[in-house]
CSV table of N, CA and C in Angstrom, one decimal:
chain,number,residue,atom,x,y,z
A,1,LYS,N,21.0,-2.6,-50.5
A,1,LYS,CA,19.9,-2.2,-49.7
A,1,LYS,C,19.9,-3.1,-48.4
A,2,LYS,N,20.2,-2.6,-47.1
A,2,LYS,CA,20.7,-3.1,-45.8
A,2,LYS,C,19.2,-4.5,-45.9
A,3,LYS,N,20.1,-5.3,-45.1
A,3,LYS,CA,19.1,-6.8,-45.1
A,3,LYS,C,18.8,-6.6,-43.4
A,4,LEU,N,17.6,-6.4,-43.2
A,4,LEU,CA,16.6,-6.8,-42.3
A,4,LEU,C,16.7,-7.9,-41.3
A,5,ASN,N,17.1,-8.0,-40.3
A,5,ASN,CA,17.1,-8.7,-39.1
A,5,ASN,C,15.4,-9.4,-38.8
A,6,ARG,N,15.0,-10.1,-38.6
A,6,ARG,CA,13.6,-10.8,-38.8
A,6,ARG,C,12.6,-10.2,-37.6
A,7,SER,N,13.4,-9.6,-36.7
A,7,SER,CA,13.2,-8.8,-35.7
A,7,SER,C,12.6,-7.6,-36.2
A,8,SER,N,13.0,-7.1,-37.0
A,8,SER,CA,13.2,-5.5,-37.8
A,8,SER,C,12.1,-5.9,-38.5
A,9,GLN,N,12.0,-7.0,-39.5
A,9,GLN,CA,11.0,-7.0,-40.4
A,9,GLN,C,9.0,-7.1,-39.0
A,10,LYS,N,9.5,-8.1,-38.8
A,10,LYS,CA,8.1,-8.3,-37.7
A,10,LYS,C,7.7,-7.1,-37.0
A,11,THR,N,8.9,-6.2,-36.8
A,11,THR,CA,8.3,-4.6,-36.2
A,11,THR,C,7.7,-3.7,-37.3
A,12,GLU,N,8.5,-3.6,-38.1
A,12,GLU,CA,8.1,-2.7,-39.5
A,12,GLU,C,6.6,-3.5,-39.9
A,13,GLN,N,6.1,-4.4,-39.9
A,13,GLN,CA,5.1,-5.6,-40.5
A,13,GLN,C,4.2,-4.8,-39.4
A,14,LEU,N,4.1,-4.5,-37.9
A,14,LEU,CA,3.2,-4.0,-37.0
A,14,LEU,C,3.3,-2.8,-37.3
A,15,GLU,N,4.1,-1.9,-37.6
A,15,GLU,CA,4.4,-0.6,-37.3
A,15,GLU,C,3.1,-0.1,-38.3
A,16,GLU,N,3.3,-0.9,-39.6
A,16,GLU,CA,2.0,-0.6,-40.8
A,16,GLU,C,0.8,-1.1,-40.0
A,17,ILE,N,0.2,-1.9,-39.3
A,17,ILE,CA,-0.8,-2.3,-38.9
A,17,ILE,C,-1.1,-1.4,-38.2
A,18,ILE,N,-0.7,-1.1,-37.2
A,18,ILE,CA,-1.2,0.0,-36.7
A,18,ILE,C,-1.5,1.6,-37.4
A,19,VAL,N,-0.1,2.0,-38.2
A,19,VAL,CA,-0.7,3.2,-38.9
A,19,VAL,C,-2.1,3.0,-39.7
A,20,GLU,N,-2.5,1.9,-39.7
A,20,GLU,CA,-3.6,2.2,-40.8
A,20,GLU,C,-4.8,2.1,-39.3
A,21,ARG,N,-4.6,1.3,-38.4
A,21,ARG,CA,-5.8,1.2,-37.8
A,21,ARG,C,-5.7,2.9,-37.1
A,22,LEU,N,-4.5,4.1,-37.0
A,22,LEU,CA,-4.2,4.7,-36.6
A,22,LEU,C,-4.9,5.5,-37.4
A,23,ALA,N,-5.3,5.6,-39.2
A,23,ALA,CA,-5.0,6.6,-39.9
A,23,ALA,C,-5.9,8.0,-40.2
A,24,ASP,N,-7.2,7.7,-39.3
A,24,ASP,CA,-7.4,9.4,-38.9
A,24,ASP,C,-7.3,10.2,-38.1
A,25,GLY,N,-6.1,9.7,-37.3
A,25,GLY,CA,-5.1,10.7,-36.9
A,25,GLY,C,-5.4,10.9,-34.7
A,26,ASP,N,-6.4,10.5,-35.0
A,26,ASP,CA,-7.2,11.0,-33.5
A,26,ASP,C,-6.9,9.9,-32.7
A,27,TRP,N,-7.0,10.4,-31.1
A,27,TRP,CA,-6.8,9.6,-30.3
A,27,TRP,C,-7.7,8.1,-30.2
A,28,HIS,N,-7.4,7.1,-29.8
A,28,HIS,CA,-7.9,5.9,-29.5
A,28,HIS,C,-7.3,5.1,-28.2
A,29,PRO,N,-8.3,4.1,-28.0
A,29,PRO,CA,-8.7,3.3,-27.0
A,29,PRO,C,-7.1,2.4,-27.8
A,30,ALA,N,-5.9,1.7,-26.3
A,30,ALA,CA,-4.8,1.4,-26.9
A,30,ALA,C,-5.4,0.2,-26.9
A,31,PHE,N,-4.9,-0.9,-28.0
A,31,PHE,CA,-5.4,-2.1,-28.4
A,31,PHE,C,-3.8,-3.1,-28.6
A,32,LYS,N,-3.2,-2.6,-27.2
A,32,LYS,CA,-2.2,-4.0,-27.4
A,32,LYS,C,-3.1,-5.4,-26.9
A,33,THR,N,-3.6,-5.3,-26.0
A,33,THR,CA,-4.2,-7.0,-26.0
A,33,THR,C,-4.7,-7.3,-27.1
A,34,ALA,N,-5.3,-6.4,-28.1
A,34,ALA,CA,-5.8,-7.4,-29.1
A,34,ALA,C,-4.7,-7.9,-29.9
A,35,LEU,N,-4.0,-7.0,-30.2
A,35,LEU,CA,-2.4,-7.5,-31.0
A,35,LEU,C,-1.5,-8.5,-30.0
A,36,GLU,N,-1.8,-8.7,-28.9
A,36,GLU,CA,-1.4,-9.7,-28.6
A,36,GLU,C,-2.0,-11.0,-29.0
A,37,THR,N,-3.4,-11.2,-28.7
A,37,THR,CA,-4.3,-11.9,-29.3
A,37,THR,C,-3.7,-12.4,-30.4
A,38,ASP,N,-3.6,-11.5,-31.7
A,38,ASP,CA,-3.1,-11.9,-32.7
A,38,ASP,C,-1.6,-12.4,-32.8
A,39,GLY,N,-1.4,-12.6,-31.9
A,39,GLY,CA,-0.4,-13.8,-31.8
A,39,GLY,C,1.3,-12.3,-32.3
A,40,TRP,N,0.8,-11.4,-32.4
A,40,TRP,CA,2.1,-10.1,-31.3
A,40,TRP,C,2.5,-10.3,-30.8
A,41,THR,N,4.4,-10.6,-30.7
A,41,THR,CA,5.1,-10.3,-28.5
A,41,THR,C,4.9,-8.9,-28.4
A,42,ARG,N,4.9,-9.4,-26.9
A,42,ARG,CA,4.5,-7.8,-26.1
A,42,ARG,C,5.6,-6.9,-27.0
A,43,SER,N,7.0,-7.2,-26.9
A,43,SER,CA,8.3,-6.7,-27.1
A,43,SER,C,8.3,-6.0,-28.6
A,44,THR,N,7.2,-6.5,-29.4
A,44,THR,CA,7.7,-6.6,-31.1
A,44,THR,C,6.4,-5.1,-30.7
A,45,ILE,N,5.3,-5.4,-30.0
A,45,ILE,CA,4.5,-4.3,-29.8
A,45,ILE,C,4.6,-2.9,-29.5
A,46,ASP,N,5.7,-2.9,-28.5
A,46,ASP,CA,6.4,-1.6,-27.7
A,46,ASP,C,7.3,-1.1,-28.7
A,47,ARG,N,8.0,-2.1,-29.5
A,47,ARG,CA,8.7,-1.3,-30.3
A,47,ARG,C,8.2,-0.7,-31.5
A,48,ALA,N,7.0,-1.4,-31.8
A,48,ALA,CA,6.4,-0.5,-32.9
A,48,ALA,C,5.7,0.3,-32.6
A,49,ARG,N,5.0,0.6,-31.4
A,49,ARG,CA,4.0,1.4,-30.8
A,49,ARG,C,5.2,2.8,-30.5
A,50,GLU,N,6.7,2.6,-29.5
A,50,GLU,CA,7.4,3.6,-29.4
A,50,GLU,C,7.9,4.2,-31.1
A,51,THR,N,7.8,3.6,-32.0
A,51,THR,CA,8.0,4.0,-33.2
A,51,THR,C,7.1,5.0,-34.1
A,52,VAL,N,5.7,5.1,-33.7
A,52,VAL,CA,4.9,5.6,-34.4
A,52,VAL,C,3.9,6.1,-33.8
A,53,CYS,N,4.1,5.9,-32.4
A,53,CYS,CA,3.0,6.2,-31.6
A,53,CYS,C,3.5,7.2,-30.7
A,54,GLN,N,2.0,8.3,-30.2
A,54,GLN,CA,2.3,9.2,-29.2
A,54,GLN,C,1.2,8.1,-28.1
A,55,THR,N,1.5,8.7,-27.1
A,55,THR,CA,0.4,7.6,-25.7
A,55,THR,C,0.0,8.7,-24.9
A,56,ARG,N,-1.3,8.7,-24.1
A,56,ARG,CA,-1.2,9.5,-23.0
A,56,ARG,C,-2.5,8.7,-22.2
A,57,GLN,N,-2.3,9.2,-21.2
A,57,GLN,CA,-3.4,8.1,-20.0
A,57,GLN,C,-4.8,8.6,-20.5
A,58,ALA,N,-5.7,7.8,-20.5
A,58,ALA,CA,-7.0,8.7,-20.4
A,58,ALA,C,-7.8,9.2,-19.2
A,59,ASP,N,-8.1,10.1,-19.5
A,59,ASP,CA,-8.4,10.9,-18.5
A,59,ASP,C,-7.4,11.7,-17.7
A,60,GLY,N,-6.4,12.1,-18.1
A,60,GLY,CA,-5.5,12.0,-17.4
A,60,GLY,C,-5.1,11.7,-15.9
A,61,ARG,N,-4.9,10.2,-15.9
A,61,ARG,CA,-4.9,10.3,-14.7
A,61,ARG,C,-4.7,8.9,-14.5
A,62,MET,N,-4.1,7.7,-13.4
A,62,MET,CA,-4.0,6.3,-13.6
A,62,MET,C,-5.2,6.0,-13.3
A,63,GLY,N,-5.1,4.6,-14.4
A,63,GLY,CA,-6.4,3.7,-14.1
A,63,GLY,C,-6.8,4.3,-14.8
A,64,GLY,N,-7.0,4.8,-15.8
A,64,GLY,CA,-8.1,5.8,-16.7
A,64,GLY,C,-7.9,4.5,-18.0
A,65,GLY,N,-6.7,4.1,-18.2
A,65,GLY,CA,-6.6,3.4,-19.3
A,65,GLY,C,-5.4,4.1,-20.2
A,66,TRP,N,-4.8,3.7,-21.8
A,66,TRP,CA,-3.9,4.0,-22.2
A,66,TRP,C,-4.9,4.7,-23.7
A,67,LEU,N,-4.4,5.8,-24.4
A,67,LEU,CA,-4.7,6.4,-25.7
A,67,LEU,C,-3.4,6.0,-27.0
A,68,TRP,N,-3.4,6.2,-28.0
A,68,TRP,CA,-2.7,5.8,-29.0
A,68,TRP,C,-3.3,6.6,-29.9
A,69,ARG,N,-2.3,7.5,-30.6
A,69,ARG,CA,-2.7,7.8,-32.0
A,69,ARG,C,-1.2,8.1,-32.5
A,70,LEU,N,-1.4,8.6,-33.8
A,70,LEU,CA,0.0,8.6,-34.5
A,70,LEU,C,0.8,9.6,-34.2
A,71,LYS,N,2.5,9.8,-34.7
A,71,LYS,CA,3.3,10.5,-34.6
A,71,LYS,C,2.6,11.7,-35.7
A,72,PRO,N,2.8,12.8,-35.8
A,72,PRO,CA,2.3,13.6,-36.8
A,72,PRO,C,3.8,12.8,-38.0
A,73,GLU,N,4.5,12.6,-37.7
A,73,GLU,CA,5.3,12.1,-39.0
A,73,GLU,C,5.2,10.8,-39.7
A,74,HIS,N,4.0,9.9,-39.2
A,74,HIS,CA,3.9,8.6,-39.6
A,74,HIS,C,2.1,9.1,-40.0
A,75,ARG,N,1.5,10.1,-39.7
A,75,ARG,CA,0.2,10.3,-40.2
A,75,ARG,C,0.0,10.7,-41.8
A,76,PRO,N,-1.2,9.8,-42.7
A,76,PRO,CA,-1.2,10.3,-44.0
A,76,PRO,C,-1.1,11.5,-44.1
A,77,ASP,N,-0.9,11.7,-45.3
A,77,ASP,CA,-0.6,13.5,-45.7
A,77,ASP,C,-2.3,13.9,-46.4
A,78,THR,N,-3.4,13.4,-45.8
A,78,THR,CA,-5.0,13.2,-46.1
A,78,THR,C,-5.0,14.1,-44.9
A,79,TYR,N,-4.2,13.6,-43.8
A,79,TYR,CA,-4.8,14.2,-42.3
A,79,TYR,C,-4.5,15.3,-42.2
A,80,THR,N,-5.3,16.4,-42.0
A,80,THR,CA,-4.7,17.5,-41.5
A,80,THR,C,-5.3,18.0,-40.2
A,81,VAL,N,-4.5,18.6,-39.8
A,81,VAL,CA,-4.9,19.3,-38.3
A,81,VAL,C,-6.0,20.1,-37.7
């Protein structure tokens, strides 16, 4: 088994947290600030988000904030479209 470096381990741990929070498959307001408050670094958040999330701007315009949802391949098997 390939040994992961510390950065990879932290990113995978955060990916699991994000998957749990977005498990219903719906769009949710981005919670990057909350993750930073919990002690996650911006770079770790960005790596994890890019791996497991789709993103879009709320209201389809600048200034409307961001929404996150899980990419289809990361949604739990119980989720249906």
